Short mmCIF file of C-alpha atoms in Angstrom, two decimals:
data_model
loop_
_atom_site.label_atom_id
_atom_site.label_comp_id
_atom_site.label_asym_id
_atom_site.label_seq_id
_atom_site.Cartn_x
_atom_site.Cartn_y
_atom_site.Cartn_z
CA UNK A 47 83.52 103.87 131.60
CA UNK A 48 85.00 104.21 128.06
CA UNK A 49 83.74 101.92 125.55
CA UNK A 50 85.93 99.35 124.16
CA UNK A 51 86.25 98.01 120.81
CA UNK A 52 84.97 95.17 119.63
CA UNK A 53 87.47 93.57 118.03
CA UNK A 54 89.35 92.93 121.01
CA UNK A 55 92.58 91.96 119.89
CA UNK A 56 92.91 95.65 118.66
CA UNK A 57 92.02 96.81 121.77
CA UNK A 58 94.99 95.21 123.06
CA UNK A 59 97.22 96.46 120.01
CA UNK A 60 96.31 100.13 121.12
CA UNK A 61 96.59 99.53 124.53
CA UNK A 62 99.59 97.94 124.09
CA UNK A 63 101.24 101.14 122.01
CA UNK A 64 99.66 103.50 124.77
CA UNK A 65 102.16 101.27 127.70
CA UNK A 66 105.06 101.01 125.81
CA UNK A 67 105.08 104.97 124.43
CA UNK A 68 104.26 105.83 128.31
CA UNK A 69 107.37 103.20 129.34
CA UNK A 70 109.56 104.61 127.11
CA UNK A 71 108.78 108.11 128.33
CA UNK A 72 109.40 107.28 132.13
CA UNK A 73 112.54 106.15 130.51
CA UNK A 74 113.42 109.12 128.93
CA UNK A 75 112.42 111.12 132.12
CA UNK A 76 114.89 108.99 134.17
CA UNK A 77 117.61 110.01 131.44
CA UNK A 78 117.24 113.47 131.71
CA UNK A 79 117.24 113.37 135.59
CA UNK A 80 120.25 111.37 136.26
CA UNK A 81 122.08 112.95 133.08
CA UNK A 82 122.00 116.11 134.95
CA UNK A 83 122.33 114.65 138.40
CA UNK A 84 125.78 113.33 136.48
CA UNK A 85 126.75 116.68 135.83
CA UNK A 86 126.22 118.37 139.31
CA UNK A 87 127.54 115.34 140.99
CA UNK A 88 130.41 114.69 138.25
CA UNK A 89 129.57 110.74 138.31
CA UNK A 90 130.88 109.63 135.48
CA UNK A 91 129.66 106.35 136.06
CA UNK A 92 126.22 107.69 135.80
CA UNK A 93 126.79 109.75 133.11
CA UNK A 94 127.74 105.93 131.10
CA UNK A 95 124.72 104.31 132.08
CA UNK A 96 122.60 107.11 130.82
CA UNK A 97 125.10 106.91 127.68
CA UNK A 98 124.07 103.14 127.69
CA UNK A 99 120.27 103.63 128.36
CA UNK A 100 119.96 105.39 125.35
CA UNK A 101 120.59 102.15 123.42
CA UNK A 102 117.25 100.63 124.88
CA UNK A 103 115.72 103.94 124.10
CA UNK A 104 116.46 103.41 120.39
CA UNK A 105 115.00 99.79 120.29
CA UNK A 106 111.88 101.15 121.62
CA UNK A 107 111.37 103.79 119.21
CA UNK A 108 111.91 101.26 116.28
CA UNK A 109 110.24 98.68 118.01
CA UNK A 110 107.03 101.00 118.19
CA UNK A 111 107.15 102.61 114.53
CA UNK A 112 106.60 99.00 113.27
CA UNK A 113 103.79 98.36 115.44
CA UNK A 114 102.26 101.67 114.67
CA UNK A 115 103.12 100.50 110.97
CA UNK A 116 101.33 97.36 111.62
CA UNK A 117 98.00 98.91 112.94
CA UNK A 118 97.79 101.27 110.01
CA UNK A 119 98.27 98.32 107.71
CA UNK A 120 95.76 95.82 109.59
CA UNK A 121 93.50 97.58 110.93
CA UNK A 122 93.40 101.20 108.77
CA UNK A 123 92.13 103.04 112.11
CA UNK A 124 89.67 106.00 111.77
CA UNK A 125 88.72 109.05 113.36
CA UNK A 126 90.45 109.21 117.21
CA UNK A 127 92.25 105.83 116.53
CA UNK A 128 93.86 107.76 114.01
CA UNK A 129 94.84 110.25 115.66
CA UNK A 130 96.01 108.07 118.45
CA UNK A 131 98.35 106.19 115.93
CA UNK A 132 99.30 108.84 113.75
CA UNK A 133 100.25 110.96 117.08
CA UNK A 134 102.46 107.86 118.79
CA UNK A 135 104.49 107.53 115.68
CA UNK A 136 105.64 111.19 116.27
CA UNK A 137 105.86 110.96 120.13
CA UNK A 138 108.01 108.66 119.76
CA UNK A 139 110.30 110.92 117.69
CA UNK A 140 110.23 113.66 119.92
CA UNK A 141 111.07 110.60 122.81
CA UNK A 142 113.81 109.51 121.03
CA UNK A 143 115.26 113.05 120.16
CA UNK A 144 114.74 114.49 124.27
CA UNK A 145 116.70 110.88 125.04
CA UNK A 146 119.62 111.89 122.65
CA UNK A 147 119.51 114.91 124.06
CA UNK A 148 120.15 113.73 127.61
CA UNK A 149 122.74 111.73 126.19
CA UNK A 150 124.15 114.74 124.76
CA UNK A 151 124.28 116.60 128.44
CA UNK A 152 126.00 112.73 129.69
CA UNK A 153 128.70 113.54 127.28
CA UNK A 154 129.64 116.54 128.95
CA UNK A 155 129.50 115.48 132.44
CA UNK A 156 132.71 113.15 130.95
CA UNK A 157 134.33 116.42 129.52
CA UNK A 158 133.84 118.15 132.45
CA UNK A 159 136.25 115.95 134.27
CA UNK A 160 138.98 117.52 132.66
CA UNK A 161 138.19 121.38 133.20
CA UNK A 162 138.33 123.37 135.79
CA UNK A 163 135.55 122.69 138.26
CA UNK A 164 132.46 124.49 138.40
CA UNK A 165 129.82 125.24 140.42
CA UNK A 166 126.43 124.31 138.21
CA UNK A 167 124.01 127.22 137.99
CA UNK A 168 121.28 127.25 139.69
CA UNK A 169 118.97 127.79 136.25
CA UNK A 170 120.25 124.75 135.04
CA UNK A 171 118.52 122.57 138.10
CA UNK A 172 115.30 124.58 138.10
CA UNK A 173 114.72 124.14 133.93
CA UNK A 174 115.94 120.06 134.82
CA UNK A 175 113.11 120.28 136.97
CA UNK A 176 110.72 122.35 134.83
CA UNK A 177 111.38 119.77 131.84
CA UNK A 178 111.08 116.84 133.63
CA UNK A 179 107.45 118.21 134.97
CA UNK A 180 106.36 119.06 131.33
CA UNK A 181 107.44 115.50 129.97
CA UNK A 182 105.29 113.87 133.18
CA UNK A 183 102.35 115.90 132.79
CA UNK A 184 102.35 115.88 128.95
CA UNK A 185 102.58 111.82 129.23
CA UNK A 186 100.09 112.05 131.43
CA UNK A 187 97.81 114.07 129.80
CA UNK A 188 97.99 111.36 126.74
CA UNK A 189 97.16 108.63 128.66
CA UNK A 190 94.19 110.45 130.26
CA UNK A 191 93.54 111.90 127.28
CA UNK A 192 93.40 115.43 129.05
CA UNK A 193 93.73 118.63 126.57
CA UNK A 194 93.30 120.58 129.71
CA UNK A 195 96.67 119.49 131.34
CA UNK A 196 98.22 119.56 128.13
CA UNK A 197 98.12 122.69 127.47
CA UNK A 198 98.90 123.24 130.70
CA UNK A 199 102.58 121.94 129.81
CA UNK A 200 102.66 124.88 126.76
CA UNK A 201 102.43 127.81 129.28
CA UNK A 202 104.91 125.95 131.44
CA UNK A 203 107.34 126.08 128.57
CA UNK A 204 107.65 130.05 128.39
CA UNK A 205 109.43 129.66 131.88
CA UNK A 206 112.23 127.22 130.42
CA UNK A 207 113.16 129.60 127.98
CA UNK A 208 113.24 132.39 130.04
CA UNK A 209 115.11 130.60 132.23
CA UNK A 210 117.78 129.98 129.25
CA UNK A 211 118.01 133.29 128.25
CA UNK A 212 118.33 134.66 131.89
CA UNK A 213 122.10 132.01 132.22
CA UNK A 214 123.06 133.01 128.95
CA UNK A 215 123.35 136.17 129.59
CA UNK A 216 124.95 135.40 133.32
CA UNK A 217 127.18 133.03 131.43
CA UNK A 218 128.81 135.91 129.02
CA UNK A 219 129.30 137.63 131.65
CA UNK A 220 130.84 135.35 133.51
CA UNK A 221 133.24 134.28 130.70
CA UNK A 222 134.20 138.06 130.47
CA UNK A 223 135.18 137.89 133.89
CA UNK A 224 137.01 135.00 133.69
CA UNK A 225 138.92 133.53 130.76
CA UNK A 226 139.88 130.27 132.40
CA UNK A 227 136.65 129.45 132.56
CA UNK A 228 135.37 129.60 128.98
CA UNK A 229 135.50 125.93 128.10
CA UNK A 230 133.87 124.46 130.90
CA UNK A 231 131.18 127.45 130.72
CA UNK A 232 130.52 127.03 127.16
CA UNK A 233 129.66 123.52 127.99
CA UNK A 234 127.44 124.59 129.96
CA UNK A 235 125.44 126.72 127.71
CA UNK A 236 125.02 123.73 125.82
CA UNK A 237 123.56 121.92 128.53
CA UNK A 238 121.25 124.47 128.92
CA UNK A 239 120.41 124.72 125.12
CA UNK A 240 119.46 121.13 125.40
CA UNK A 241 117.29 121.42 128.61
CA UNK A 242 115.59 124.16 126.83
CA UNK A 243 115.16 121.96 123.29
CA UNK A 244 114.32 119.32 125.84
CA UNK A 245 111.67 121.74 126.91
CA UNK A 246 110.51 122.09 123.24
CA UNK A 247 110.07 118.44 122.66
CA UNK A 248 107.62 118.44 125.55
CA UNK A 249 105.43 121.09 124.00
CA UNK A 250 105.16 118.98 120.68
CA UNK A 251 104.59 116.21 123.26
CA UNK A 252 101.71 118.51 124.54
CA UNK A 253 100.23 119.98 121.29
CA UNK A 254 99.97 116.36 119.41
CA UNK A 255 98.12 115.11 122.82
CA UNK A 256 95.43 118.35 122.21
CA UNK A 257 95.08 117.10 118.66
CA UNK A 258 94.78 113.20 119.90
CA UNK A 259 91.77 114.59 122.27
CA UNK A 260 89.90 117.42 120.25
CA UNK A 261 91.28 116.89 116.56
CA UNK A 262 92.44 120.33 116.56
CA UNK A 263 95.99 121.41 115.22
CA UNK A 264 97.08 123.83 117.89
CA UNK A 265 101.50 123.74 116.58
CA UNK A 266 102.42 126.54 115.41
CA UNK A 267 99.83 129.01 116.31
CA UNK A 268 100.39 130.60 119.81
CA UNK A 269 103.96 129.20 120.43
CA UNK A 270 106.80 131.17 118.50
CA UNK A 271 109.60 128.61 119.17
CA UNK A 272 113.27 129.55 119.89
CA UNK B 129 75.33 123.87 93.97
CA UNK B 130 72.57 121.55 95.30
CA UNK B 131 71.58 118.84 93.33
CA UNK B 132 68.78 116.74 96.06
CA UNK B 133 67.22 118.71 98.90
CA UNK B 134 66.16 116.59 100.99
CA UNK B 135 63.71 118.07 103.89
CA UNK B 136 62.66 116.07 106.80
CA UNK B 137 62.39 112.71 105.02
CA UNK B 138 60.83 109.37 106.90
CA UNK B 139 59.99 106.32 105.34
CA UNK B 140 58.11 103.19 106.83
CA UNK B 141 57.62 99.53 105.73
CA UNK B 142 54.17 99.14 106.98
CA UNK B 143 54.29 100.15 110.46
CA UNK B 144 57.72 100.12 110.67
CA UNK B 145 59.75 103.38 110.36
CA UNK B 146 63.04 103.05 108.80
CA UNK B 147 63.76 106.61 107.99
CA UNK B 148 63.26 109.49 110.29
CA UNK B 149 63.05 112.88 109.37
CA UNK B 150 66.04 113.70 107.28
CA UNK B 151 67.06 116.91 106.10
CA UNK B 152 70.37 116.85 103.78
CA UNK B 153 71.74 118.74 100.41
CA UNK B 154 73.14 115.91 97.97
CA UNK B 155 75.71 118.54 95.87
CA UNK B 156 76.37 118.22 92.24
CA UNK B 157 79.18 116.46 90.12
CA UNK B 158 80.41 115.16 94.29
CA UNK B 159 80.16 111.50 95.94
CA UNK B 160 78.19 111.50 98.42
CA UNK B 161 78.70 108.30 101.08
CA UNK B 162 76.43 106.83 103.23
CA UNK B 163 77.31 104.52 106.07
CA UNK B 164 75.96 103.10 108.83
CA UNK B 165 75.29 99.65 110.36
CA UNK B 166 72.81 96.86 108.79
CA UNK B 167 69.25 98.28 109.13
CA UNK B 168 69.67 101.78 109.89
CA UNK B 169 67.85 103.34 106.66
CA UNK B 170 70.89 103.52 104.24
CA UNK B 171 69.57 101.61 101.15
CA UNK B 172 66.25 102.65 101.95
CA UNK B 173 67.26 106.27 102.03
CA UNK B 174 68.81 106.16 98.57
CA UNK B 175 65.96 104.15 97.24
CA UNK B 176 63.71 106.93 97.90
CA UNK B 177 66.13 109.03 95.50
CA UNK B 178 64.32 107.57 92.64
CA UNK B 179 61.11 106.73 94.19
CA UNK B 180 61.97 103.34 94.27
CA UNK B 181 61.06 102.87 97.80
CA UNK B 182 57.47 103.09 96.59
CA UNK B 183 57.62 99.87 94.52
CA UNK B 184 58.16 97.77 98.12
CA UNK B 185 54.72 96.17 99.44
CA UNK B 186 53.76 98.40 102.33
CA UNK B 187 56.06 101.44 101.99
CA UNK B 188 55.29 104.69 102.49
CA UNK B 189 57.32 107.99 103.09
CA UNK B 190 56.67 111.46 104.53
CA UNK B 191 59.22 114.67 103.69
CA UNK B 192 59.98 116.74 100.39
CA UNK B 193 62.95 115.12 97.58
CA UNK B 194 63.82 117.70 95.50
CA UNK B 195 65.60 117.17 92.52
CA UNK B 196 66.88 120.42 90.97
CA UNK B 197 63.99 122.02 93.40
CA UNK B 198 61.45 120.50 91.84
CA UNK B 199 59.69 117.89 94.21
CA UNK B 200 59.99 114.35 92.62
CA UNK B 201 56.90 113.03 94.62
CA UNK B 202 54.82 116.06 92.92
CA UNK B 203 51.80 114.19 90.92
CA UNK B 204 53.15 115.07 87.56
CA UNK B 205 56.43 113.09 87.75
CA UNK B 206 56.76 109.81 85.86
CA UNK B 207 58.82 107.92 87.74
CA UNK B 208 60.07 105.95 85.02
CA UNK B 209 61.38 109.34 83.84
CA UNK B 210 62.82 110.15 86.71
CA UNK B 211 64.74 106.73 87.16
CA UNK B 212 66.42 107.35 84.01
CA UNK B 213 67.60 110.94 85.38
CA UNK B 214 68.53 108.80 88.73
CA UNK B 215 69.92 105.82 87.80
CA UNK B 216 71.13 102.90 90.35
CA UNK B 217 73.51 100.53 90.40
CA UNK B 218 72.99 97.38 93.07
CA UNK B 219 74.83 95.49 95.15
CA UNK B 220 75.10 92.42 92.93
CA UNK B 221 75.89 92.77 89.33
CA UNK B 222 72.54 91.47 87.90
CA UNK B 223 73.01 92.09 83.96
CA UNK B 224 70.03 90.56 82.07
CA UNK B 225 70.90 86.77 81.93
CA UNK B 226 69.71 86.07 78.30
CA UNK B 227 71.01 89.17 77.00
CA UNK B 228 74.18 89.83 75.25
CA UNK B 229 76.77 92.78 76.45
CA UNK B 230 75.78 94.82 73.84
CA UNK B 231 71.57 94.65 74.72
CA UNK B 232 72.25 94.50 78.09
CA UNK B 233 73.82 97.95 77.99
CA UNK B 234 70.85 98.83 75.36
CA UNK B 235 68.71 97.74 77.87
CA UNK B 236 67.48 100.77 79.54
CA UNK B 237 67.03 102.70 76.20
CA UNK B 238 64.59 99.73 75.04
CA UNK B 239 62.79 99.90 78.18
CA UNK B 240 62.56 104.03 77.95
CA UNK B 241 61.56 103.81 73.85
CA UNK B 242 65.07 105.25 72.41
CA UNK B 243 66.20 104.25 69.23
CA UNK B 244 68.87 101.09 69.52
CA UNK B 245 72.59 102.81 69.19
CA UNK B 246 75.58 101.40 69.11
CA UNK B 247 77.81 104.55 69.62
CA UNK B 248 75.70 105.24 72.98
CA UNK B 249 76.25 101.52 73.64
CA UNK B 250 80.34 102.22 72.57
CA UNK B 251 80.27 105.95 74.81
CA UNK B 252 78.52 104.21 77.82
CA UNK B 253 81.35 100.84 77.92
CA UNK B 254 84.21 103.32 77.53
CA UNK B 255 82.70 105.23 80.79
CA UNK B 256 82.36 102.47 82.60
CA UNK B 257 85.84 101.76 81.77
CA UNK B 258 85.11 98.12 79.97
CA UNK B 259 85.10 99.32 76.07
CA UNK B 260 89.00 97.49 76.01
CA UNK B 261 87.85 94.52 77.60
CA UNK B 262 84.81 93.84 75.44
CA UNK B 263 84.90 95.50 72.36
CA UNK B 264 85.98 92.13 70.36
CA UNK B 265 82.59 90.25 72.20
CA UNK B 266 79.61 92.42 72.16
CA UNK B 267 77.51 89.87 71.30
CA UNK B 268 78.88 87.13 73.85
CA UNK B 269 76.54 86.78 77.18
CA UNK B 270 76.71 89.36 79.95
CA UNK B 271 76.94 87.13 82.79
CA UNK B 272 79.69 85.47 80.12
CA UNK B 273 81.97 88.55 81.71
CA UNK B 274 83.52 88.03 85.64
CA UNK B 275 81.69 89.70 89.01
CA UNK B 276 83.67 93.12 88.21
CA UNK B 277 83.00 93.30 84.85
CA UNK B 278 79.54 92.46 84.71
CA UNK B 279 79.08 95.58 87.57
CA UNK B 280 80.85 97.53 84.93
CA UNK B 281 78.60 96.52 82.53
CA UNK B 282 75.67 97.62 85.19
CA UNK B 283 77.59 101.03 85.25
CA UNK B 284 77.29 100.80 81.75
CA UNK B 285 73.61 100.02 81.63
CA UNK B 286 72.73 102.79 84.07
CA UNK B 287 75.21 105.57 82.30
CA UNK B 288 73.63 104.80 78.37
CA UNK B 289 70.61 106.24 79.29
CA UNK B 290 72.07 109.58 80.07
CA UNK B 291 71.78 109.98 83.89
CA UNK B 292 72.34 113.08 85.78
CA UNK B 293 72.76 111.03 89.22
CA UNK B 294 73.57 107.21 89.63
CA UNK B 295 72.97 105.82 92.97
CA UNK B 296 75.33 102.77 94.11
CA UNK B 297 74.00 100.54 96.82
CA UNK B 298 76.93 98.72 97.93
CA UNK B 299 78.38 97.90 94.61
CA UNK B 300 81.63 96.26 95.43
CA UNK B 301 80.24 94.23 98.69
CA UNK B 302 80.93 91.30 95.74
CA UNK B 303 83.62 91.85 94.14
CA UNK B 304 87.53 90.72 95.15
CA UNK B 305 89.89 93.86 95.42
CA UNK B 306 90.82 94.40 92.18
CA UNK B 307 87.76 94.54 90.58
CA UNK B 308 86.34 97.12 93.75
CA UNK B 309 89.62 99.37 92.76
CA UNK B 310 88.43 99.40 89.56
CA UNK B 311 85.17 100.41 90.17
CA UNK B 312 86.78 103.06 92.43
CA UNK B 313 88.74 104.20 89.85
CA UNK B 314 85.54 104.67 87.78
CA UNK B 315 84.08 106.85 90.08
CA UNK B 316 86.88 109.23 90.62
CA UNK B 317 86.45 109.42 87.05
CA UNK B 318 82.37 109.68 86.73
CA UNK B 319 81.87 111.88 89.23
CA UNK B 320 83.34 114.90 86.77
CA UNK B 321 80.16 114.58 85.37
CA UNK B 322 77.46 113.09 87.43
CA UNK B 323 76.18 113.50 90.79
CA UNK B 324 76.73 110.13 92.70
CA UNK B 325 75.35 108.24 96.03
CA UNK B 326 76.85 105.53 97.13
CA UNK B 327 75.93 103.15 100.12
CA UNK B 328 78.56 101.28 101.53
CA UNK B 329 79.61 99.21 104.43
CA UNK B 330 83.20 100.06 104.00
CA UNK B 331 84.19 102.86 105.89
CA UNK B 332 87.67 102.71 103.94
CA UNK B 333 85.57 102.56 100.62
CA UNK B 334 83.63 105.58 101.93
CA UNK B 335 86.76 107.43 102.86
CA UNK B 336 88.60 106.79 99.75
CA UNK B 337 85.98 107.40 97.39
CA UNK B 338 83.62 110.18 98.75
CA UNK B 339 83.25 114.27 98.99
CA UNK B 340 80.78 114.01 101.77
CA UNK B 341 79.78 111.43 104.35
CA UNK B 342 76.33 111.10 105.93
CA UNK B 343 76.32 108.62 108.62
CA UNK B 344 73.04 106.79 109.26
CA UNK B 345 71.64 105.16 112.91
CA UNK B 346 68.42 103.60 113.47
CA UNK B 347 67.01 105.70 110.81
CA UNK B 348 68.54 108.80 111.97
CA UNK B 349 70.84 111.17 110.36
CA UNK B 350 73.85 111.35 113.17
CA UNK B 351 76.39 113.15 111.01
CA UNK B 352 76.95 114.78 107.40
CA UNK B 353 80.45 116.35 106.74
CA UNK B 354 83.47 116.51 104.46
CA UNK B 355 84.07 112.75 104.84
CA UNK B 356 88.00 113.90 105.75
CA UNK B 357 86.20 115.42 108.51
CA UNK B 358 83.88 112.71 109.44
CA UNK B 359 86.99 110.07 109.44
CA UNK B 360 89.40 111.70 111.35
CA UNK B 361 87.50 114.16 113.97
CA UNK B 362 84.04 113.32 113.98
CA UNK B 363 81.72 115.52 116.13
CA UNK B 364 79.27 113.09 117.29
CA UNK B 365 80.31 110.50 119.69
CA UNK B 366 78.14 107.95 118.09
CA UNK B 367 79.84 108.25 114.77
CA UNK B 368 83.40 107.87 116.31
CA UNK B 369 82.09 105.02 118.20
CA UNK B 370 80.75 103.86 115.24
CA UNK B 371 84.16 104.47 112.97
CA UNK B 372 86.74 103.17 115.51
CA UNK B 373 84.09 99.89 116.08
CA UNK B 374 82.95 100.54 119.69
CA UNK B 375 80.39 98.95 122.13
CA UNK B 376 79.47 100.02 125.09
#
């Protein structure tokens, strides 16, 4: 069993910041999977409430950068409690950023209506699902505190942009081909540019976790971002 | 460069052994903190820095101090000598009560047969960062001055008798914040040119203030690194339970 602290009102202030970062990240999740499902289903009403989700999104992320703000100032944590805190205030950056992200992919399930309609690529499902596995086993890494499965979420990234670059380049092509098609392919690409930012937010996600657990600061060394 | 060596160091109070077998480098012109809960060795430790764990009833020590690689328990030491190259500082300010500022801070040169100076008295208030505050009331009573000044005035004490290492056991555990940021401030500023050890209970104190961070347990050395290292990825799981205030 892991040893508690002793002051235990501040074990509840930290375990309190671990729920609501890992709520707001099953939130986020469920953004990302039914902006897409939006997309491929053209349901605009889902593409709204994803739209509207984003709102709550916000509060959280303000909600928990005071009460990171107010651990720092009460209780000046050391050694893995700071990390802990220090590491939520920028997860929940990256939370926020995947969320306006998925709001961003919402936005074109709306302009799609107007286009011609398209069949969605099969890339784009397969790096939905890739990111959405990388965001669950990144937050679940944190909450175990599990460097292992972290970094298991870094190698998982390499596929997403693979994946990217492998529609792009099916995209262009397909634009050549067809001219009618441009707009609605272009947006698109974008979707896929997200997906695959999406998918870059989950490997900060992943390297600030490794840092949490070991105190080591793994960004920027094996991971040449796109 | 290395200013203590200390090699496998143990100390006992009677039969009871409060120190047990440290081995550390205390570096030059750097703070040095030591931390660790109530009992495990801390004071004690620095005490025996100017062999003034030997003046307790009953104590005793085992190990090698060197100072400058010479052994300060070595036969031929005075230790009132040596005190005056390692001077302390306690945890309450304790400036002589029927003394004014001036022979308070004169003190230590009376006691070691210098000749009374008042521009070593002037030098040693403007280190401690008190000359401003005093200057128009030399002669007024020490303990005249509040908690923070008076342990400025300590400082001063300890720093006119030209020490190459001052030792602080926990010298702001009485003083409000202000006063402790002073003292802070001081010994950003002292330890340009002196070697300093300080004991302390705050962690925060130890982390603002210090190079390097020892942590203490039951008489045990657990941990000594950079104290940015020791606060924010220790190695030992005793010192982070210690740090983040765990039980088990």
């Amino acid at each position: 069993m892991s040893k508690l602290h002793t002051d235990r009102e501040y074990e509840n202030e930290l375990n309190d910041l671990r729920s609501r970062l890992a709520m707001m990240a099953y939130e986020v999740q469920k953004m990302i999977q039914y902006a897409v499902l939006s997309l491929q289903k053209s349901d605009t009403k889902l593409a709204e409430e994803v739209i509207l989700k984003d709102h709550e999104v916000n509060r959280h992320e303000v909600e928990m950068d005071d009460l990171c703000l107010v651990i720092l100032a009460r209780r000046q944590p050391l050694g893995a409690d700071l990390r802990f805190v220090t590491i939520a205030l920028k997860m929940v950056t990256d939370l926020e950023r995947i969320g306006d992200l998925a709001v961003s992919i919402a936005n074109r399930t709306l302009k799609l209506q107007k286009m011609p309609a398209i069949q969605i690529p099969g890339n784009i499902l397969e790096m939905t699902h890739g990111v959405e596995l990388m965001l669950q086993l990144a937050i679940e890494s944190f909450l175990d505190a599990d460097a292992v499965k972290a970094e298991s979420v870094l190698e998982k990234d390499d596929r997403i942009d693979e994946l990217y670059h492998q529609l792009f380049r099916t995209l262009l092509k397909e634009m050549a081909r067809n001219e009618s098609l441009i707009e609605p392919l272009v947006h698109i690409q974008s979707v896929a540019k997200w997906l695959e930012r999406i998918g870059d937010h989950c490997t900060n996600l992943a390297e600030l976790v490794v840092f949490m657990v070991r105190g080591e600061n793994i960004r920027h060394m094996n991971h040449a971002k796109t | 460069m290395i200013k203590f060596e200390v090699k496998k160091l143990s100390a006992w109070y009677r039969d009871i052994k409060v120190l047990d077998g440290i081995s550390m480098p205390i570096l030059e012109q750097q703070v040095t903190a030591i931390i660790g809960p109530s009992g495990c060795g801390k004071s004690t430790f620095i005490r025996c820095l100017n062999r003034m764990h030997e003046l307790s009833e009953g104590a005793r020590l085992e190990g090698h101090v060197l100072l400058e690689s010479q052994n300060i328990y070595a036969p031929k030491v005075d230790p009132v000598l040596l005190r005056r190259r390692v001077g302390m500082v306690f945890q309450k300010p304790n400036p002589f009560p029927h003394l004014s500022i001036l022979d308070n801070v004169l003190s230590g040169l009376r006691l070691t047969r210098r000749p009374k100076n008042l521009e070593i008295a002037e030098s040693a208030l403007r280190k401690a960062a008190l000359w401003e505050e005093v200057k128009d009331r030399l002669h007024k009573p020490g303990v005249s001055l509040s908690g923070g000044q008076q342990q400025r005035l300590c400082i001063a004490r300890t720093l006119a008798v030209d020490p190459e290492v001052i030792l602080m056991d926990e010298p702001c555990s009485a003083l409000d914040p202000i006063a402790t940021a002073r003292i802070e401030d001081l010994i950003h500023e002292l330890r340009k040119n002196y070697t300093i050890v300080i004991v302390t209970h705050s962690m925060q104190q130890a982390a603002r203030v210090s190079n390097k961070t020892a942590f203490f347990l039951g008489g045990l050395l657990v941990e000594f690194s950079d104290t940015s290292q020791l606060f924010t990825s220790p190695k030992d799981t005793r010192t982070e339970d210690y740090i983040t205030g765990k039980f088990g």
